Amino acid sequence: MGNSVESKYWVGFDLGGTKMLATVFSEGFEILAQEKAKTKAQQGSDVVLDRIIKAITKACETAAVQPSDIKGIGVGCPGPLDLNKGVILTAPNLGWENVKLKATLEKAFGCPTVIANDVDAGLYGEYHFGAARKARCALGVFPGTGIGGACVYEGHLIRGKVNSCFEIGHIQVQPEGRLCGCGRRGCLETVASRLAIAAEAAKAAFRGEAPHLLEEAGTDLSKIKSNALARSIQAGDTAIENIVRTAARRLGVAVAGVVNLLAPDVVVLGGGLVEAMPDLFAGEVKEAIDAQAMETFSQAVKVVPAKLGDDAVVMGAAALADDMVEEAAESS
Ligand SMILES: [Zn+2]
């Protein structure tokens, strides 16, 4: 399979639970055009697959690129996935099962397509173009609604035989802790995700300990977003600062465990919480590593905020498409 020899554009796609982003790249990975759309997952996978094709087609039109000139497509999507077959096995947040994403896009655009876990794609983007360039071992940790983890080791994403891996959010940190979305108790996500932080913050606001947060966001979890937390801390809500620092420190203790296993040279922190409070998160995580990891490892590791923001997943996915096309050329 493959479009003409002269085909020279890449497409990166970020399929999220609420929105999707299609991006057309030049051969040298400059962004030529982007198209955003709502995912509307509840409409079912067939309708969403059509919407994905439309978004890529529209981005190609904007970039004045013929779909036949696309060299490869990379898609970052929520898992669990069958990476080899390019199938979304189940996507609890989307309510889907066995969605043949790779086959559908290959048929629609006539070019090879690779799918990856969205967190993996994001870190791969940071490894090639952002905060983790040229790292021997880059660890990515992305606290959000959950907590995503990924690792690029000597240029390759660490993965399982079929599925992606590095679920740092589901390391147990409290044996008798709260129930996690995965069905087990006391996972890191239950103490350090945005949802866990927002729940504690809402309690503090309700008790009258966080007047600025109460005024801005009330006690509604869905309104206590990362930026509202950051503004409340800036305005002097010390109770909120303590809650966020405690969560960031717990995140750091889990990261320190991974540092002891892999001795990464860089830890990249990303996601909305870190974007809103980069210094707080990088500082707490580094302090936890310094306190908990082997000294030779903690001295050698940098903790940095991600650089690419919303473009990380599409950039990493496009880089994975490039790898796939190159590997196919080498083995043929
Ligand atoms: Zn869990």
Short mmCIF file of C-alpha atoms and ligand atoms in Angstrom, two decimals:
data_model
loop_
_atom_site.label_atom_id
_atom_site.label_comp_id
_atom_site.label_asym_id
_atom_site.label_seq_id
_atom_site.Cartn_x
_atom_site.Cartn_y
_atom_site.Cartn_z
CA MET A 1 0.00 0.00 0.00
CA GLY A 2 1.09 3.56 -0.51
CA ASN A 3 0.34 6.64 -2.50
CA SER A 4 2.69 7.89 -5.23
CA VAL A 5 6.44 8.05 -4.65
CA GLU A 6 6.23 11.83 -4.61
CA SER A 7 3.65 11.86 -1.83
CA LYS A 8 5.16 13.96 0.89
CA TYR A 9 2.71 15.08 3.51
CA TRP A 10 1.93 13.63 6.92
CA VAL A 11 -1.35 13.70 8.77
CA GLY A 12 -1.49 13.60 12.56
CA PHE A 13 -4.81 13.06 14.28
CA ASP A 14 -5.82 13.49 17.92
CA LEU A 15 -9.03 11.65 18.77
CA GLY A 16 -10.21 12.81 22.17
CA GLY A 17 -13.30 12.07 24.22
CA THR A 18 -14.84 15.47 23.49
CA LYS A 19 -12.91 16.91 20.55
CA MET A 20 -10.77 15.84 17.65
CA LEU A 21 -7.93 17.60 15.84
CA ALA A 22 -6.66 16.82 12.33
CA THR A 23 -3.33 18.34 11.25
CA VAL A 24 -1.56 18.26 7.89
CA PHE A 25 2.23 18.47 8.08
CA SER A 26 4.87 19.14 5.45
CA GLU A 27 7.55 16.51 4.91
CA GLY A 28 9.67 18.41 7.49
CA PHE A 29 6.80 18.47 10.03
CA GLU A 30 5.72 22.07 9.69
CA ILE A 31 2.04 22.51 10.42
CA LEU A 32 0.24 23.41 7.16
CA ALA A 33 -3.38 23.25 8.31
CA GLN A 34 -5.50 22.15 11.25
CA GLU A 35 -9.16 21.21 11.52
CA LYS A 36 -11.00 20.85 14.82
CA ALA A 37 -14.34 19.13 15.38
CA LYS A 38 -16.42 17.80 18.26
CA THR A 39 -16.14 14.04 18.74
CA LYS A 40 -19.78 13.46 19.81
CA ALA A 41 -18.88 9.90 20.76
CA GLN A 42 -22.43 9.05 21.84
CA GLN A 43 -23.50 9.11 18.18
CA GLY A 44 -21.63 5.84 17.70
CA SER A 45 -18.34 4.87 16.13
CA ASP A 46 -19.57 4.77 12.49
CA VAL A 47 -20.72 8.38 12.61
CA VAL A 48 -17.51 9.44 14.35
CA LEU A 49 -15.34 7.57 11.82
CA ASP A 50 -17.10 9.58 9.09
CA ARG A 51 -16.42 12.77 11.03
CA ILE A 52 -12.73 11.83 11.34
CA ILE A 53 -12.50 11.33 7.56
CA LYS A 54 -14.25 14.66 6.97
CA ALA A 55 -11.90 16.51 9.34
CA ILE A 56 -8.81 15.09 7.60
CA THR A 57 -10.29 15.90 4.17
CA LYS A 58 -11.08 19.47 5.28
CA ALA A 59 -7.57 19.97 6.69
CA CYS A 60 -6.13 18.74 3.37
CA GLU A 61 -8.32 21.21 1.47
CA THR A 62 -7.16 24.09 3.67
CA ALA A 63 -3.53 23.06 3.15
CA ALA A 64 -4.17 22.64 -0.63
CA VAL A 65 -2.92 19.06 -0.34
CA GLN A 66 -4.43 16.23 -2.40
CA PRO A 67 -5.33 13.27 -0.17
CA SER A 68 -3.37 11.13 -2.67
CA ASP A 69 -0.24 13.08 -1.62
CA ILE A 70 -0.44 11.92 2.00
CA LYS A 71 2.46 9.63 2.83
CA GLY A 72 1.04 8.33 6.10
CA ILE A 73 -1.47 9.01 8.86
CA GLY A 74 -0.87 8.67 12.59
CA VAL A 75 -3.71 8.72 15.11
CA GLY A 76 -3.48 9.16 18.87
CA CYS A 77 -6.55 7.75 20.60
CA PRO A 78 -7.75 6.56 23.98
CA GLY A 79 -7.24 2.84 24.64
CA PRO A 80 -7.09 -0.09 25.21
CA LEU A 81 -5.89 -0.66 21.67
CA ASP A 82 -4.64 -3.48 19.49
CA LEU A 83 -1.62 -1.59 18.19
CA ASN A 84 -0.75 -4.26 15.63
CA LYS A 85 -4.19 -4.42 14.03
CA GLY A 86 -4.96 -0.72 14.53
CA VAL A 87 -8.17 -1.40 16.41
CA ILE A 88 -9.67 0.45 19.39
CA LEU A 89 -10.65 -2.58 21.52
CA THR A 90 -12.78 -0.68 24.00
CA ALA A 91 -13.02 3.00 24.78
CA PRO A 92 -15.02 3.30 27.99
CA ASN A 93 -15.15 7.10 27.71
CA LEU A 94 -16.46 6.87 24.17
CA GLY A 95 -18.65 3.79 24.69
CA TRP A 96 -17.07 1.99 21.72
CA GLU A 97 -15.89 -1.54 21.01
CA ASN A 98 -13.69 -3.03 18.28
CA VAL A 99 -13.41 0.06 16.11
CA LYS A 100 -11.24 -0.67 13.05
CA LEU A 101 -9.65 2.75 12.84
CA LYS A 102 -6.54 1.81 10.85
CA ALA A 103 -8.40 -0.19 8.19
CA THR A 104 -11.05 2.53 7.79
CA LEU A 105 -8.54 5.34 7.25
CA GLU A 106 -6.32 3.25 4.97
CA LYS A 107 -9.34 2.54 2.80
CA ALA A 108 -10.48 6.18 2.81
CA PHE A 109 -7.10 7.76 2.03
CA GLY A 110 -5.10 4.96 0.38
CA CYS A 111 -2.05 5.42 2.61
CA PRO A 112 -0.59 3.54 5.57
CA THR A 113 -2.03 4.44 8.95
CA VAL A 114 -0.74 3.80 12.46
CA ILE A 115 -2.63 4.19 15.72
CA ALA A 116 -1.13 4.87 19.13
CA ASN A 117 -2.27 5.55 22.66
CA ASP A 118 -2.81 9.31 22.92
CA VAL A 119 -0.45 9.72 25.90
CA ASP A 120 2.26 7.79 24.03
CA ALA A 121 1.74 9.98 20.96
CA GLY A 122 1.98 13.12 23.11
CA LEU A 123 5.28 12.09 24.68
CA TYR A 124 6.63 11.00 21.30
CA GLY A 125 5.81 14.49 20.03
CA GLU A 126 7.72 16.03 22.94
CA TYR A 127 10.63 13.63 22.26
CA HIS A 128 10.94 14.61 18.60
CA PHE A 129 9.95 18.27 18.67
CA GLY A 130 9.52 19.54 22.23
CA ALA A 131 10.73 19.26 25.81
CA ALA A 132 12.42 15.82 25.61
CA ARG A 133 14.48 16.16 22.42
CA LYS A 134 17.47 13.81 22.17
CA ALA A 135 16.74 12.17 25.54
CA ARG A 136 18.05 8.64 25.99
CA CYS A 137 15.16 7.88 28.30
CA ALA A 138 12.19 10.26 28.56
CA LEU A 139 9.40 9.64 31.03
CA GLY A 140 6.10 11.46 30.42
CA VAL A 141 3.51 12.04 33.14
CA PHE A 142 0.28 13.84 32.29
CA PRO A 143 -2.09 14.47 35.20
CA GLY A 144 -5.57 15.37 33.95
CA THR A 145 -8.98 13.81 34.55
CA GLY A 146 -6.89 10.66 35.02
CA ILE A 147 -3.09 10.39 35.01
CA GLY A 148 -1.40 9.25 31.82
CA GLY A 149 2.15 7.89 31.62
CA ALA A 150 4.50 7.04 28.77
CA CYS A 151 8.18 6.32 28.20
CA VAL A 152 10.44 6.75 25.18
CA TYR A 153 13.58 4.63 25.60
CA GLU A 154 16.43 5.01 23.08
CA GLY A 155 14.03 6.42 20.51
CA HIS A 156 11.25 3.87 20.93
CA LEU A 157 8.02 4.05 22.86
CA ILE A 158 7.94 1.31 25.47
CA ARG A 159 4.84 -0.79 24.71
CA GLY A 160 3.36 -4.23 25.26
CA LYS A 161 3.06 -6.94 22.64
CA VAL A 162 -0.44 -5.82 21.69
CA ASN A 163 -1.31 -2.87 23.88
CA SER A 164 0.26 0.33 25.09
CA CYS A 165 1.55 0.37 28.66
CA PHE A 166 3.00 2.68 31.33
CA GLU A 167 -0.19 3.17 33.32
CA ILE A 168 1.47 5.13 36.10
CA GLY A 169 -1.96 6.42 37.20
CA HIS A 170 -2.92 2.92 38.31
CA ILE A 171 0.03 2.27 40.59
CA GLN A 172 -1.48 1.68 44.01
CA VAL A 173 -0.43 4.34 46.51
CA GLN A 174 -3.08 3.79 49.23
CA PRO A 175 -3.97 0.15 49.97
CA GLU A 176 -7.33 1.02 51.52
CA GLY A 177 -7.89 4.06 49.33
CA ARG A 178 -10.76 5.30 47.21
CA LEU A 179 -12.25 3.28 44.39
CA CYS A 180 -10.60 4.08 41.06
CA GLY A 181 -12.16 4.16 37.59
CA CYS A 182 -10.23 0.94 36.82
CA GLY A 183 -12.15 -0.97 39.52
CA ARG A 184 -9.32 -1.22 42.05
CA ARG A 185 -8.61 0.90 45.12
CA GLY A 186 -6.08 3.55 46.02
CA CYS A 187 -4.51 4.13 42.59
CA LEU A 188 -2.39 7.26 42.10
CA GLU A 189 -5.30 8.72 40.09
CA THR A 190 -7.50 8.68 43.17
CA VAL A 191 -5.16 11.09 45.00
CA ALA A 192 -3.44 13.17 42.31
CA SER A 193 -5.70 13.56 39.26
CA ARG A 194 -7.54 16.80 38.52
CA LEU A 195 -10.74 15.14 39.68
CA ALA A 196 -9.18 14.13 43.01
CA ILE A 197 -7.76 17.63 43.50
CA ALA A 198 -11.06 19.30 42.52
CA ALA A 199 -12.96 17.12 45.02
CA GLU A 200 -10.66 18.20 47.88
CA ALA A 201 -10.78 21.81 46.68
CA ALA A 202 -14.59 21.76 46.60
CA LYS A 203 -14.63 20.57 50.21
CA ALA A 204 -12.26 23.37 51.23
CA ALA A 205 -14.39 25.94 49.41
CA PHE A 206 -17.54 24.58 51.06
CA ARG A 207 -15.92 24.82 54.51
CA GLY A 208 -15.02 28.47 53.88
CA GLU A 209 -11.28 27.81 53.70
CA ALA A 210 -10.90 28.99 50.10
CA PRO A 211 -12.83 32.23 49.59
CA HIS A 212 -11.32 33.06 46.17
CA LEU A 213 -12.12 29.64 44.73
CA LEU A 214 -15.62 29.77 46.22
CA GLU A 215 -16.26 33.09 44.54
CA GLU A 216 -14.93 32.03 41.15
CA ALA A 217 -16.05 28.41 40.83
CA GLY A 218 -18.29 27.58 43.78
CA THR A 219 -18.25 23.96 44.93
CA ASP A 220 -19.19 22.39 41.58
CA LEU A 221 -16.45 19.91 40.58
CA SER A 222 -17.01 20.52 36.87
CA LYS A 223 -16.26 24.25 37.37
CA ILE A 224 -13.10 23.71 39.43
CA LYS A 225 -10.79 23.56 36.43
CA SER A 226 -7.00 23.86 36.39
CA ASN A 227 -6.98 27.61 35.71
CA ALA A 228 -9.49 28.29 38.49
CA LEU A 229 -7.23 26.39 40.91
CA ALA A 230 -4.18 28.37 39.72
CA ARG A 231 -5.98 31.73 40.12
CA SER A 232 -7.25 30.82 43.57
CA ILE A 233 -3.68 29.98 44.69
CA GLN A 234 -2.40 33.26 43.22
CA ALA A 235 -5.15 35.15 45.03
CA GLY A 236 -4.04 33.68 48.34
CA ASP A 237 -6.14 30.54 48.98
CA THR A 238 -3.44 28.70 50.95
CA ALA A 239 -5.78 25.73 51.59
CA ILE A 240 -5.95 25.17 47.82
CA GLU A 241 -2.19 25.56 47.47
CA ASN A 242 -1.69 22.87 50.13
CA ILE A 243 -4.13 20.52 48.37
CA VAL A 244 -2.44 20.93 44.98
CA ARG A 245 1.08 20.67 46.44
CA THR A 246 0.15 17.49 48.33
CA ALA A 247 -1.23 15.94 45.13
CA ALA A 248 1.84 17.01 43.12
CA ARG A 249 4.10 15.55 45.81
CA ARG A 250 2.25 12.21 45.72
CA LEU A 251 2.61 12.23 41.96
CA GLY A 252 6.32 12.85 42.48
CA VAL A 253 6.68 9.89 44.87
CA ALA A 254 5.22 7.56 42.21
CA VAL A 255 7.50 9.13 39.59
CA ALA A 256 10.49 8.58 41.92
CA GLY A 257 9.71 4.86 41.91
CA VAL A 258 9.86 4.83 38.12
CA VAL A 259 13.07 6.90 38.19
CA ASN A 260 14.63 4.11 40.29
CA LEU A 261 13.70 1.57 37.62
CA LEU A 262 14.66 3.44 34.45
CA ALA A 263 17.04 6.28 35.38
CA PRO A 264 15.46 8.66 32.85
CA ASP A 265 17.37 11.79 31.86
CA VAL A 266 14.17 13.81 31.59
CA VAL A 267 10.70 13.70 33.10
CA VAL A 268 8.17 15.67 31.06
CA LEU A 269 5.07 16.84 32.90
CA GLY A 270 2.06 17.86 30.82
CA GLY A 271 -1.70 18.32 30.77
CA GLY A 272 -3.97 21.13 31.94
CA LEU A 273 -2.93 21.13 35.61
CA VAL A 274 0.76 21.43 34.74
CA GLU A 275 0.09 24.06 32.07
CA ALA A 276 -1.75 26.15 34.67
CA MET A 277 0.89 25.62 37.42
CA PRO A 278 4.16 24.51 35.74
CA ASP A 279 6.56 25.67 38.46
CA LEU A 280 4.52 24.22 41.31
CA PHE A 281 4.29 20.78 39.66
CA ALA A 282 7.87 20.61 38.38
CA GLY A 283 9.17 21.79 41.76
CA GLU A 284 7.19 19.31 43.88
CA VAL A 285 7.93 16.38 41.57
CA LYS A 286 11.66 17.17 41.53
CA GLU A 287 11.71 17.48 45.33
CA ALA A 288 9.96 14.13 45.69
CA ILE A 289 12.47 12.52 43.30
CA ASP A 290 15.36 14.08 45.24
CA ALA A 291 13.94 12.69 48.48
CA GLN A 292 12.91 9.24 47.24
CA ALA A 293 15.05 8.13 44.29
CA MET A 294 18.65 6.86 44.27
CA GLU A 295 20.96 9.84 44.50
CA THR A 296 22.85 9.13 41.26
CA PHE A 297 19.52 8.97 39.41
CA SER A 298 17.96 12.03 41.02
CA GLN A 299 21.07 14.10 40.24
CA ALA A 300 20.91 13.10 36.58
CA VAL A 301 17.23 13.76 35.89
CA LYS A 302 15.59 17.01 34.79
CA VAL A 303 11.90 17.66 35.41
CA VAL A 304 10.41 19.94 32.77
CA PRO A 305 6.94 21.05 31.66
CA ALA A 306 5.78 19.91 28.20
CA LYS A 307 6.27 22.43 25.40
CA LEU A 308 3.86 21.52 22.62
CA GLY A 309 0.49 21.93 24.36
CA ASP A 310 -2.46 20.78 22.24
CA ASP A 311 -0.19 19.96 19.28
CA ALA A 312 1.84 17.25 21.07
CA VAL A 313 -0.44 14.34 20.13
CA VAL A 314 -0.81 15.23 16.43
CA MET A 315 2.94 15.88 16.11
CA GLY A 316 3.87 12.60 17.80
CA ALA A 317 1.29 10.68 15.78
CA ALA A 318 2.70 12.11 12.54
CA ALA A 319 6.24 11.17 13.64
CA LEU A 320 5.01 7.61 14.29
CA ALA A 321 3.55 7.54 10.77
CA ASP A 322 7.00 8.55 9.45
CA ASP A 323 8.64 5.71 11.46
CA MET A 324 6.12 3.20 10.12
CA VAL A 325 6.67 4.21 6.49
CA GLU A 326 10.46 4.08 6.95
CA GLU A 327 10.36 0.66 8.61
CA ALA A 328 8.16 -0.67 5.79
CA ALA A 329 10.64 0.68 3.21
CA GLU A 330 13.60 -0.93 5.03
CA SER A 331 11.94 -4.34 5.28
CA SER A 332 10.73 -4.43 1.66
ZN ZN B 1 -6.85 2.56 38.88
#
